[in-house]
mmCIF file of C-alpha atoms and ligand atoms in Angstrom:
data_model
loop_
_atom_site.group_PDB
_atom_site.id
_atom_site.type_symbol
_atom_site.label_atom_id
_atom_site.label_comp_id
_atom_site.label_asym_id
_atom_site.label_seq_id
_atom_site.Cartn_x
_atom_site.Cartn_y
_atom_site.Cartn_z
ATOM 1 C CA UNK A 1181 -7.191 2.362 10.009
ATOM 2 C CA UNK A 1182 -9.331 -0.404 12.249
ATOM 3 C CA UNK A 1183 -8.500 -3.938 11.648
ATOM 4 C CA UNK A 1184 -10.226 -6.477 13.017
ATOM 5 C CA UNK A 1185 -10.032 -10.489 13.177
ATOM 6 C CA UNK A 1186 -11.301 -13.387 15.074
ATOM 7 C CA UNK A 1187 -10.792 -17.169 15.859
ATOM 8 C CA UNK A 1188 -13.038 -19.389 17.819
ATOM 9 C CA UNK A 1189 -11.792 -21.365 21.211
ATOM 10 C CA UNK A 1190 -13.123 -24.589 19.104
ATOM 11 C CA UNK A 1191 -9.998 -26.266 19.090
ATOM 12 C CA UNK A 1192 -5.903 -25.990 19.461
ATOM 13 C CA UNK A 1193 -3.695 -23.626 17.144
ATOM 14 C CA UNK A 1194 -2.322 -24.898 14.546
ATOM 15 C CA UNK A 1195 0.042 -23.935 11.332
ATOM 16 C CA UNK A 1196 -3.177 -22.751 9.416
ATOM 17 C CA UNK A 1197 -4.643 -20.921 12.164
ATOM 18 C CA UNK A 1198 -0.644 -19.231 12.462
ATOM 19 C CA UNK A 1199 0.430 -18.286 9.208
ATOM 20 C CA UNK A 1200 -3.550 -18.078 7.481
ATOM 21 C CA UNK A 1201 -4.604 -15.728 10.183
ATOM 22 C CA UNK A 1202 -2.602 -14.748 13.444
ATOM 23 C CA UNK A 1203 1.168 -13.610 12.594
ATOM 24 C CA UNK A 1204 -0.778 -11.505 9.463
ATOM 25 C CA UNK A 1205 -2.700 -9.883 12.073
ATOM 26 C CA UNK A 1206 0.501 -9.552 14.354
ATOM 27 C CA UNK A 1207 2.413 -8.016 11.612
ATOM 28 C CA UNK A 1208 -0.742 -5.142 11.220
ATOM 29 C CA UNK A 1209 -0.623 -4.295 14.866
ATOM 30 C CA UNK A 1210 1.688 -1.806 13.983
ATOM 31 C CA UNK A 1211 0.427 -0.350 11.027
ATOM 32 C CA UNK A 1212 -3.132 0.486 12.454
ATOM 33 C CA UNK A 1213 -5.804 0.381 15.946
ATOM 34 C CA UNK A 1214 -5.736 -3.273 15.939
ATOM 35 C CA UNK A 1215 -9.391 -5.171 17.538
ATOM 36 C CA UNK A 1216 -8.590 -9.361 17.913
ATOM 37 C CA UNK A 1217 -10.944 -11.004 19.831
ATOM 38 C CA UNK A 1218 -11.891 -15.010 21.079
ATOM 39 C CA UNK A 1219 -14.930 -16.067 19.079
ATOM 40 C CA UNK A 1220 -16.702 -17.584 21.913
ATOM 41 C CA UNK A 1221 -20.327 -17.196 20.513
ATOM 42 C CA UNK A 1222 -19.097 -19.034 17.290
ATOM 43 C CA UNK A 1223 -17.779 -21.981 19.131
ATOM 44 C CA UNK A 1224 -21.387 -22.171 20.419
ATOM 45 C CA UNK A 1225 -22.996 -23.536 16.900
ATOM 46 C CA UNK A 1226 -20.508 -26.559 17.254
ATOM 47 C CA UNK A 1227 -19.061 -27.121 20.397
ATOM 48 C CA UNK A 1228 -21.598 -28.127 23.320
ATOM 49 C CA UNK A 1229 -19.071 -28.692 26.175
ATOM 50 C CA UNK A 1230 -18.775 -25.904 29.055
ATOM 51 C CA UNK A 1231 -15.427 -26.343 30.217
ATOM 52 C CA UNK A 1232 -14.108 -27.456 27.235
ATOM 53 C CA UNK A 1233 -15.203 -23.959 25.615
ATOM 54 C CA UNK A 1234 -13.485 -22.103 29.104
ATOM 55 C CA UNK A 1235 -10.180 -23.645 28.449
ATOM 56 C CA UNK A 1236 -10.294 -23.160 24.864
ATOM 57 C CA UNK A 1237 -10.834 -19.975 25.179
ATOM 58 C CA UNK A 1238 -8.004 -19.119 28.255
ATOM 59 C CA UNK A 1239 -5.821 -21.465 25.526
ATOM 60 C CA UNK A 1240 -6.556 -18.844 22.682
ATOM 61 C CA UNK A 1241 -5.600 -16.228 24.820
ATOM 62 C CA UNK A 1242 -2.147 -17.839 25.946
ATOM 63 C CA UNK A 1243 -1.405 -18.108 22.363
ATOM 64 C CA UNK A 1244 -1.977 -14.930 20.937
ATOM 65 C CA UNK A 1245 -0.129 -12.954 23.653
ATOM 66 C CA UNK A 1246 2.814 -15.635 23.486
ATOM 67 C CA UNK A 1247 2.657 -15.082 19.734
ATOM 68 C CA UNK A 1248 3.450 -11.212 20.437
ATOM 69 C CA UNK A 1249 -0.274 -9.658 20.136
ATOM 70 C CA UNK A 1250 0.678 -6.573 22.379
ATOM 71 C CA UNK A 1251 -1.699 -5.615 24.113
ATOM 72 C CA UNK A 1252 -0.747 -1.972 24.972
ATOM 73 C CA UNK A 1253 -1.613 -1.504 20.999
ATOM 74 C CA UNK A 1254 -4.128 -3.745 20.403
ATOM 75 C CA UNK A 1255 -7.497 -4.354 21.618
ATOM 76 C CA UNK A 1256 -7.752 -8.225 22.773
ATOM 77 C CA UNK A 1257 -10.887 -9.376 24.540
ATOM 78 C CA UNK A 1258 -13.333 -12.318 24.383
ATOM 79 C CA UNK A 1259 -16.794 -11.821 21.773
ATOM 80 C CA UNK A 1260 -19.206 -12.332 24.700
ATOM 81 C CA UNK A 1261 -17.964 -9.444 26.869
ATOM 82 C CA UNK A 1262 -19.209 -7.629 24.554
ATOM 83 C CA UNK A 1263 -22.635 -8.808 24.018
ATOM 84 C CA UNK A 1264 -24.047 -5.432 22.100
ATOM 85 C CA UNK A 1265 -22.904 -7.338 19.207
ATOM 86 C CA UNK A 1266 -25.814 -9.893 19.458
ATOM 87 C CA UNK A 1267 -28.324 -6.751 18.743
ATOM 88 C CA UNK A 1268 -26.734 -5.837 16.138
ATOM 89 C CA UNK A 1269 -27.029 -9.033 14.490
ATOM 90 C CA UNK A 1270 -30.282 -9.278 15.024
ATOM 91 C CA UNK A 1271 -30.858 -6.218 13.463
ATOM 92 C CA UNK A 1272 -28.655 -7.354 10.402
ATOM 93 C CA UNK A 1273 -30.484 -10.302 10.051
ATOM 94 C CA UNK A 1274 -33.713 -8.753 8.787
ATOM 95 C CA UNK A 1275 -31.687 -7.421 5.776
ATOM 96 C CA UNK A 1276 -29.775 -10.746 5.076
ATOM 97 C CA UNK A 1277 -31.626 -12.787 2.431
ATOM 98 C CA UNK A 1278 -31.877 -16.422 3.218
ATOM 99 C CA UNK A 1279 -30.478 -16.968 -0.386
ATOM 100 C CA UNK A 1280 -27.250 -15.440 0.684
ATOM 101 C CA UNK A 1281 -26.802 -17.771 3.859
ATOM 102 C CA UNK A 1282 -27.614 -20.866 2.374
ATOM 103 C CA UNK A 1283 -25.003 -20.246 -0.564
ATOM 104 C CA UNK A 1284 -22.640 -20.010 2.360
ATOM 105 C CA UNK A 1285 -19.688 -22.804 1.947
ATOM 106 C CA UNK A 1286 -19.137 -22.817 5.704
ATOM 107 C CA UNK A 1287 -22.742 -24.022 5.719
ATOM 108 C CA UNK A 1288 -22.765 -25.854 2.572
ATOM 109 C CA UNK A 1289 -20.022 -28.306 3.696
ATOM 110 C CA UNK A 1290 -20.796 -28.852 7.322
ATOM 111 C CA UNK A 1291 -24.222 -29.988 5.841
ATOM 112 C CA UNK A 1292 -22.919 -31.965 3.068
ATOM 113 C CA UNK A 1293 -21.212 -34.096 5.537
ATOM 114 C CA UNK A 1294 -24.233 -34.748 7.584
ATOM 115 C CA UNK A 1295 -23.238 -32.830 10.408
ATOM 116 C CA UNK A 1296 -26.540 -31.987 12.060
ATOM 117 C CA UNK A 1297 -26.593 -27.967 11.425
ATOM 118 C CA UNK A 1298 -28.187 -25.387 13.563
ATOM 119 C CA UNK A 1299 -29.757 -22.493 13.191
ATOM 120 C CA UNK A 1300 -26.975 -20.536 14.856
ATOM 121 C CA UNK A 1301 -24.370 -22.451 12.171
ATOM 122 C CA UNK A 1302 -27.059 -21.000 9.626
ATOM 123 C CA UNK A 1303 -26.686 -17.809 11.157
ATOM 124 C CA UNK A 1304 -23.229 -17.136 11.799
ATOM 125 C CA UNK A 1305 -22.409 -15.085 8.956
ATOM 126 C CA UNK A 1306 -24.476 -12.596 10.237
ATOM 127 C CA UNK A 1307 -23.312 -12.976 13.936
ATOM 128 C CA UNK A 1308 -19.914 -12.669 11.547
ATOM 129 C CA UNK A 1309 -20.708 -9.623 10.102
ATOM 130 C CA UNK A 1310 -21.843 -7.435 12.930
ATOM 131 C CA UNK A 1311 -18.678 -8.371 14.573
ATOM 132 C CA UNK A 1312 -16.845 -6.864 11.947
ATOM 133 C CA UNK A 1313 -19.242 -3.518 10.996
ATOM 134 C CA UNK A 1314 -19.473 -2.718 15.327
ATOM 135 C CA UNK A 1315 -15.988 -1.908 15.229
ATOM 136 C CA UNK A 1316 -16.130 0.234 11.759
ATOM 137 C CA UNK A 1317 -13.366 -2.368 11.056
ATOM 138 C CA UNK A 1318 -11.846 -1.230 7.460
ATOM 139 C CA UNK A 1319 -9.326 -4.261 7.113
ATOM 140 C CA UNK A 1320 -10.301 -7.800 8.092
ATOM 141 C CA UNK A 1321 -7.050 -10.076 7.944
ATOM 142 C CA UNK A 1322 -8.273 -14.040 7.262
ATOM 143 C CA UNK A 1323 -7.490 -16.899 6.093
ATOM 144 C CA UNK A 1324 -8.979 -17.799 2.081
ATOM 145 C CA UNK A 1325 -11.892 -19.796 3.499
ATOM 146 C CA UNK A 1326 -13.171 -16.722 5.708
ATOM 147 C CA UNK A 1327 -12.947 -14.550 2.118
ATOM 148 C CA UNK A 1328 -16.604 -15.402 1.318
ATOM 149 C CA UNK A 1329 -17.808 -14.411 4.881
ATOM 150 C CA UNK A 1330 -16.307 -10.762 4.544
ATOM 151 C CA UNK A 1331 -18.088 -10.635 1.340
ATOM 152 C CA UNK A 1332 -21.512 -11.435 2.900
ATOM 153 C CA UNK A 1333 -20.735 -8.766 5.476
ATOM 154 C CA UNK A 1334 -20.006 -6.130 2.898
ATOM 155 C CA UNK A 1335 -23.441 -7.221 1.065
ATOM 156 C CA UNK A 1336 -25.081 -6.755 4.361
ATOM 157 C CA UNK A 1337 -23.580 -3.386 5.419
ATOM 158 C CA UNK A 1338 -24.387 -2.071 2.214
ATOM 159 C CA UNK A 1339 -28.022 -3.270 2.095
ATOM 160 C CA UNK A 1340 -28.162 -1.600 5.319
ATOM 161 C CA UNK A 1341 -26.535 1.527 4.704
ATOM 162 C CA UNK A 1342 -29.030 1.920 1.656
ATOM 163 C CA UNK A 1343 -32.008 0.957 3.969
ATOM 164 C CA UNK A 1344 -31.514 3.526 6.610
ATOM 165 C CA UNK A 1345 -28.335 5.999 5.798
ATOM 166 C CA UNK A 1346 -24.814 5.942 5.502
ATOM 167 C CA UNK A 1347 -24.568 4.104 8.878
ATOM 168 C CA UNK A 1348 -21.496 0.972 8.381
ATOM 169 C CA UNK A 1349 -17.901 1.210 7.044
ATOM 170 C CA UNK A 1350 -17.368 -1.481 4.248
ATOM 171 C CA UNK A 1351 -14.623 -3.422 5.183
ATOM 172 C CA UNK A 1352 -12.439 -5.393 2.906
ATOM 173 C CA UNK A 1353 -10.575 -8.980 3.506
ATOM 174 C CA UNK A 1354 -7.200 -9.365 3.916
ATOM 175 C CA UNK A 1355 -5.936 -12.059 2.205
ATOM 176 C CA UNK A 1356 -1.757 -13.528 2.200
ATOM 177 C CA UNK A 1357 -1.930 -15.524 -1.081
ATOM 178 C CA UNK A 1358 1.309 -17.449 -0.230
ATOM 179 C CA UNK A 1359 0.395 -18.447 3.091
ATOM 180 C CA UNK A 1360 -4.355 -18.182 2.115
ATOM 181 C CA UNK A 1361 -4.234 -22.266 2.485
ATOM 182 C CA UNK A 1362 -1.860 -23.756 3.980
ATOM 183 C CA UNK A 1363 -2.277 -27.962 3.911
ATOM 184 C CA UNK A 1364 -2.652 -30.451 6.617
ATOM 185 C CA UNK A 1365 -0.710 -34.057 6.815
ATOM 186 C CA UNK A 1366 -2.875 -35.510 4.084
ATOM 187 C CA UNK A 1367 -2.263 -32.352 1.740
ATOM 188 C CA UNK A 1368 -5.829 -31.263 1.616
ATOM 189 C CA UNK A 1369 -6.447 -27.660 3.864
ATOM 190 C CA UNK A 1370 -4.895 -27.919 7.634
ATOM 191 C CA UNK A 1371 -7.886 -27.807 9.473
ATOM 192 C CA UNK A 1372 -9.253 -28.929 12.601
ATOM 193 C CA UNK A 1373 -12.511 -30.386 11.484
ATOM 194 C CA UNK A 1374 -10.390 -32.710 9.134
ATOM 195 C CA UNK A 1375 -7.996 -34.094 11.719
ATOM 196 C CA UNK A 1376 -4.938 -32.909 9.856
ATOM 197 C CA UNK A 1377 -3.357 -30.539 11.650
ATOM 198 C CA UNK A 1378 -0.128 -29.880 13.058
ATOM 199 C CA UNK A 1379 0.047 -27.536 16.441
ATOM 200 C CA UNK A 1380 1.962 -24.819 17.005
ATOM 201 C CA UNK A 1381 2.075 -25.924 20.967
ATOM 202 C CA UNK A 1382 2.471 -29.334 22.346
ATOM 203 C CA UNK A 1383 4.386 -32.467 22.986
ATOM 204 C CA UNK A 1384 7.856 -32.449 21.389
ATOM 205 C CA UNK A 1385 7.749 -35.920 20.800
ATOM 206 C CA UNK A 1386 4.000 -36.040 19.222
ATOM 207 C CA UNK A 1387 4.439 -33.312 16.891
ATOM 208 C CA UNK A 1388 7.780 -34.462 15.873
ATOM 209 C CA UNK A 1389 5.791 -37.840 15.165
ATOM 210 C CA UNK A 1390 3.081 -36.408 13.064
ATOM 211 C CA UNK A 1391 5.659 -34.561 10.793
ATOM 212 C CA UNK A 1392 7.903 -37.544 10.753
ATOM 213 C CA UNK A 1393 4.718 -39.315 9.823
ATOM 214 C CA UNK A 1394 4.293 -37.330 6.522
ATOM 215 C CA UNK A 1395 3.079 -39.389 3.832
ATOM 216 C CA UNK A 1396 5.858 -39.032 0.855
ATOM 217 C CA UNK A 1397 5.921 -41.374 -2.475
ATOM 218 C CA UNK A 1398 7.916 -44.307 -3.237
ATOM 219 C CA UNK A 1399 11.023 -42.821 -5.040
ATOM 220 C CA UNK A 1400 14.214 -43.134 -4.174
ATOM 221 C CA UNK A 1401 16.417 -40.510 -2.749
ATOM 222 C CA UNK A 1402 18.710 -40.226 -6.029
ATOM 223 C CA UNK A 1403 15.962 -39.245 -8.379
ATOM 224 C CA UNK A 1404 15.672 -36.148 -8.990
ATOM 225 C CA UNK A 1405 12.380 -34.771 -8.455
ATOM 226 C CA UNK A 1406 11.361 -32.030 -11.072
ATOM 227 C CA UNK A 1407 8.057 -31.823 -9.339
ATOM 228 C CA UNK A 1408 9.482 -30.544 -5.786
ATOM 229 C CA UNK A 1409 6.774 -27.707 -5.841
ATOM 230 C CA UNK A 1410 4.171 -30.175 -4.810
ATOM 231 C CA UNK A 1411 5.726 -32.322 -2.259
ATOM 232 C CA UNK A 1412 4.534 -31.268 1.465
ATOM 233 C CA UNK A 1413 7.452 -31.085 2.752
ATOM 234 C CA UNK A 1414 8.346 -28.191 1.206
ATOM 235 C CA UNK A 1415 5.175 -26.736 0.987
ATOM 236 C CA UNK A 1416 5.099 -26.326 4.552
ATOM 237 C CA UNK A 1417 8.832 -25.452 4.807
ATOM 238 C CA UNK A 1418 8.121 -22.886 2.425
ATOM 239 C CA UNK A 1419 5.144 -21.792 4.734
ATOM 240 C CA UNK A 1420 7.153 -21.572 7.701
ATOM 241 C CA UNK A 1421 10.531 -20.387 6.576
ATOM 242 C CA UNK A 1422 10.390 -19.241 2.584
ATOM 243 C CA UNK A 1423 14.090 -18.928 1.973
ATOM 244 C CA UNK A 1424 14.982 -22.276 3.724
ATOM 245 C CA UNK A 1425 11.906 -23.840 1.576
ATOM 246 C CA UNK A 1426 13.325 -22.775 -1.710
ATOM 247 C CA UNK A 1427 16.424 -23.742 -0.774
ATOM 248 C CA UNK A 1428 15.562 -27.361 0.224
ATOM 249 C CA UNK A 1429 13.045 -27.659 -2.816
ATOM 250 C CA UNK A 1430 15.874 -26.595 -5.445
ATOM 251 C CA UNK A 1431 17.509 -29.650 -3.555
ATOM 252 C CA UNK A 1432 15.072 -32.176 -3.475
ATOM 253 C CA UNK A 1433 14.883 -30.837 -7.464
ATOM 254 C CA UNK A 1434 18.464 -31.942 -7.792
ATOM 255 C CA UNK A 1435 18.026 -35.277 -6.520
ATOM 256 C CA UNK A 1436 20.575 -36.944 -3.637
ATOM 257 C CA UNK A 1437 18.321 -35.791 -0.814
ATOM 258 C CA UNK A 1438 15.587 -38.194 0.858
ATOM 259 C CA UNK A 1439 12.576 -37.433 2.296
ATOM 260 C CA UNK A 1440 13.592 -38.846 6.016
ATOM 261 C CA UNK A 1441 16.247 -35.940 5.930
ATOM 262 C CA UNK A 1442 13.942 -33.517 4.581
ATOM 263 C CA UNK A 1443 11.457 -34.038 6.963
ATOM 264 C CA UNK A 1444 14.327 -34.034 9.693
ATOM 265 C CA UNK A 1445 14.767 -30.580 8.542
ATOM 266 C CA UNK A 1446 11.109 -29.392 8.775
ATOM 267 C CA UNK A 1447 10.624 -30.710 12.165
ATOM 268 C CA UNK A 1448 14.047 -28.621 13.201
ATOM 269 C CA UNK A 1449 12.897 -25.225 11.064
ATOM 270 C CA UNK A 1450 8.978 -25.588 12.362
ATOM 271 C CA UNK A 1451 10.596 -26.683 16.140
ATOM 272 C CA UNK A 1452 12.954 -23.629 16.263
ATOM 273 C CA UNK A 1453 10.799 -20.719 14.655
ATOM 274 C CA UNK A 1454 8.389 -21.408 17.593
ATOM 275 C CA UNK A 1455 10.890 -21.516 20.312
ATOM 276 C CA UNK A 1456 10.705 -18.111 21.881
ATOM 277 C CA UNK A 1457 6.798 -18.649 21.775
ATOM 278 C CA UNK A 1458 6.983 -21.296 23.348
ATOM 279 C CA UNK A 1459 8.930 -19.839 25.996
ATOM 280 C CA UNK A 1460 6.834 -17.332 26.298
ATOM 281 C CA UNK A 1461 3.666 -19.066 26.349
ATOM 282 C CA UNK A 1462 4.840 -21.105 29.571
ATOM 283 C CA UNK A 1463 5.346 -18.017 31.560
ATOM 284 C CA UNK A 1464 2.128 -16.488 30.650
ATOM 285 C CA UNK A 1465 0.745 -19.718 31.868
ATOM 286 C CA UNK A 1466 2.226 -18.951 35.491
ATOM 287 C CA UNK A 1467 0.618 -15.568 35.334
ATOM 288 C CA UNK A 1468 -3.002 -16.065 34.872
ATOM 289 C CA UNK A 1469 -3.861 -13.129 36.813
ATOM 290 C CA UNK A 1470 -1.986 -10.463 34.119
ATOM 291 C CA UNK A 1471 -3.648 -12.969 31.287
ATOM 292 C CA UNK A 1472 -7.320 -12.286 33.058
ATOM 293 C CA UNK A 1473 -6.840 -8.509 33.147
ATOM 294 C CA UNK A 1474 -5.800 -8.238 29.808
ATOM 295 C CA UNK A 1475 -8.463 -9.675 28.904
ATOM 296 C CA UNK A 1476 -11.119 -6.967 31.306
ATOM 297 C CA UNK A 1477 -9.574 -4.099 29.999
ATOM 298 C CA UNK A 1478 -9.405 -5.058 26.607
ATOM 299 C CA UNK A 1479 -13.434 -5.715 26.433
ATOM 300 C CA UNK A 1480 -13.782 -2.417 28.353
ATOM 301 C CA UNK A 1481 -11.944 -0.792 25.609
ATOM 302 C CA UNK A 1482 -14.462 -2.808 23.283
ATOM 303 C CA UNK A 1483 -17.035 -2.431 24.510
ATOM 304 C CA UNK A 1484 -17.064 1.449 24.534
ATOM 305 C CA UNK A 1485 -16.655 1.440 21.198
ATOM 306 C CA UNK A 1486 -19.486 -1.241 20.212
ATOM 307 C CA UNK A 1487 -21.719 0.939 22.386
ATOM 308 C CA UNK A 1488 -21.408 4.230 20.176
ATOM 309 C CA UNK A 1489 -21.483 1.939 16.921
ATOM 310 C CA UNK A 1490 -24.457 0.540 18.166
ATOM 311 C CA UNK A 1491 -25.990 3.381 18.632
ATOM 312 C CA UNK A 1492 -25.522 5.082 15.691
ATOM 313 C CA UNK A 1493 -27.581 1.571 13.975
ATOM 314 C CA UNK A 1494 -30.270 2.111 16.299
ATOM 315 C CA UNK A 1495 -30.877 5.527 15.342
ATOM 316 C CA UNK A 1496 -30.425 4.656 11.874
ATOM 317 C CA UNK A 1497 -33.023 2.586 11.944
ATOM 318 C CA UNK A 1498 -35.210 4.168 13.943
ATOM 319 C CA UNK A 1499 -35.492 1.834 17.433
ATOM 320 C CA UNK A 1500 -34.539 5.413 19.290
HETATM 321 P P1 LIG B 2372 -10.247 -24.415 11.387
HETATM 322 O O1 LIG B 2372 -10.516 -24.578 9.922
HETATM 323 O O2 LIG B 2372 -9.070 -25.207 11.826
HETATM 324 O O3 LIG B 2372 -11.473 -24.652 12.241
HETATM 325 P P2 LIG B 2372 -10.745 -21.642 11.982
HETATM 326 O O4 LIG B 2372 -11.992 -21.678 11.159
HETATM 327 O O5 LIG B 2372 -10.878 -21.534 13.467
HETATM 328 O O6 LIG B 2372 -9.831 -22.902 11.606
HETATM 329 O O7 LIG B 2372 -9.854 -20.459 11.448
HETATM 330 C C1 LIG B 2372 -9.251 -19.421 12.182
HETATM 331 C C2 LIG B 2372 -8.483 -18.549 11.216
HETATM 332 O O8 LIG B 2372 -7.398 -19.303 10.636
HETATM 333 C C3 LIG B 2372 -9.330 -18.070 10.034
HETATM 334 O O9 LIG B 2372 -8.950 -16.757 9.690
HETATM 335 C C4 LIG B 2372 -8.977 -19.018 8.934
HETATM 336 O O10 LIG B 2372 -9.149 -18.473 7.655
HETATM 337 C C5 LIG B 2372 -7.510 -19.307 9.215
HETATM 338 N N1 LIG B 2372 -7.137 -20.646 8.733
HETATM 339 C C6 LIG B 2372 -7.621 -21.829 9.193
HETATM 340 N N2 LIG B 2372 -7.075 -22.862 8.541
HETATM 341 C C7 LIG B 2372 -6.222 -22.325 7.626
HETATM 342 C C8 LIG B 2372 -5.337 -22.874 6.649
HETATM 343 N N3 LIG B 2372 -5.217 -24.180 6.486
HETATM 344 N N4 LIG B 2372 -4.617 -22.025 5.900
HETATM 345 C C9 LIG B 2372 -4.719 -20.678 6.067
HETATM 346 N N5 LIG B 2372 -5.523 -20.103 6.965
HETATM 347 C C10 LIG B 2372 -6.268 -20.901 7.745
HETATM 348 N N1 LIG B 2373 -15.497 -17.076 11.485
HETATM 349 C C1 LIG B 2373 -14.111 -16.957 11.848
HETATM 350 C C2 LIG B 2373 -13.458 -18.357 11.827
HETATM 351 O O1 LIG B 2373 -14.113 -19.349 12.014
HETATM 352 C C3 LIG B 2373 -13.946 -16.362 13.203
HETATM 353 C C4 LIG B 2373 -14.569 -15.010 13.250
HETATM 354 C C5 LIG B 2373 -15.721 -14.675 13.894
HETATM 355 C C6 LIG B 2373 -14.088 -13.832 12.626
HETATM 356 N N2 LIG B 2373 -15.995 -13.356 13.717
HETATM 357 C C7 LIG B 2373 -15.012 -12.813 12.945
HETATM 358 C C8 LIG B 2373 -12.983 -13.549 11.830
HETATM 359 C C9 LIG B 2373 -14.852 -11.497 12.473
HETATM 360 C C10 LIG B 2373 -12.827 -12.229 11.354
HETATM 361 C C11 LIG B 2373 -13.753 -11.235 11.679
HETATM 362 O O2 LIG B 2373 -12.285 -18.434 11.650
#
């Protein structure tokens, strides 16, 4: 079994990003030939700043080998090391109806809030999908709002497959429904377009702020609160550490509990399940070198197999 994933160097790590997307993939490292790369031709169609995009991109690295990608197992290397993948979505493209990219919500809601959209933000389902079919990736572990992207890819692989020939494994999503949307500070989806989020690495003393900082209602601590479920708190306690969320929610439920001790206890859960991560991160940092050649070997290891995929589409097709 191939699984595949990505994440673009477009901004810093955060809860989302963890539970949505990276320790999913983590946990499938062992269960199959894991690819993860750096989406560093995404981060093109909205972030315009050279060294910004370098550090990023290092920064994404750091955190998915402090996180525990291994990378004896699992392929790990940066999108434009491997830069068959651009054919390939070129050749995609001529079978992707403009209908299907403009129903696109990644699209649809950039443009709705007058962000000025280019064509490669148009595009980048396709880019998206020949990412995913170059690898013959069967399992694709994402976040919810990535869902409708592996659906366009499975449109487009079998569009092509009936074009030119069983050419393309149809991969499927893979989706954690407890953990598909996890929510910022302001309860709508953590994200790092909506200035919401809460990082997995940084200053003790800023994170501890922004979670101290959670905006909770007006009742006092006695009341119970039958409608625990929906305070963010817990939601993100639950996220983080499900047994210790239940636990505090059946208490907050009871009443007696207020929300400046339950947010105590969020910071100390969220604080403490990072800790060895953190640890680790910080010595990876001081070994750049080992960080760089993980990175070589694992687009080497790519790249071989893009080439033969590749191939395969181009004979498909006809170019050779
Ligand atoms: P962002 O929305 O912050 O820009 P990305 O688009 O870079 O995040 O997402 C990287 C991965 O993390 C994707 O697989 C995405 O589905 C997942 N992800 C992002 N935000 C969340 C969230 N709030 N809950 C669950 N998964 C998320
Ligand atoms: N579009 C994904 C995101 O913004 C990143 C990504 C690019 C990706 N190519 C991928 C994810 C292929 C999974 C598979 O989060």
């Amino acid at each position: 079994m191939r699984i595949l994933s990505g994440i673009q160097p477009s901004g810093t790590l955060h809860l989302g990003n963890y539970f949505g997307m990276m320790r999913p993939a983590l946990a499938l490292q062992e269960q199959g030939e894991a690819y993860y790369f750096i989406a560093n031709y995404h981060s093109m169609t909205s972030l315009f700043d050279a060294p910004r995009r370098r550090q990023n991109t290092l920064d994404v690295a750091l955190d998915f080998l402090a996180c525990g990608l291994d990378p004896q197992r699992t392929v790990f290397f940066r999108q434009s090391d491997v830069p068959e993948v651009c054919e390939l979505a070129w050749m995609l493209s001529t079978l992707t109806p403009m209908g299907l990219l403009e129903r696109a919500h990644s699209f649809k809601d950039k443009s709705a809030k007058g962000i000025p959209v280019n064509h490669g933000l148009f595009a980048y389902p396709v880019l998206m999908a020949a990412d995913i079919l170059i690898y013959d990736s069967n399992i694709v572990p994402v976040g919810q709002d990535q869902k409708q992207h592996v659906e366009m890819t499975r449109d487009i692989a079998i569009k092509f497959n009936e074009a030119y020939g069983e050419t393309f494994v149809i991969p499927e999503p893979r989706i954690k429904a407890d953990t598909a949307k996890v929510p910022g500070v302001d309860g709508e989806k953590m994200s790092k377009s909506y200035n919401n989020t809460i990082e997995i690495f940084g200053d003790e003393k800023v994170l501890r702020k922004k979670v101290m900082s959670l905006k909770m209602d007006s009742r006092t601590p006695d009341a119970p609160k039958p409608d625990a479920e929906h305070n963010l708190a817990i939601q993100l306690l639950k996220v983080i550490d499900a047994d210790v969320g239940r636990e505090w929610e059946e208490k907050l439920r009871a009443g007696g509990l207020g929300y400046g001790d339950l947010k105590k206890k969020l910071f100390e859960v969220y604080w403490e399940h990072f800790a060895a991560a953190r640890a680790r991160r910080a010595e990876l940092s001081a070994n750049l070198d080992y960080v760089n050649q993980v990175l070589r070997e694992g687009a080497a290891r790519a790249r071989a197999q893009a080439t033969g995929v590749l191939h395969r589409a181009r004979r498909a097709s006809g170019l050779e």
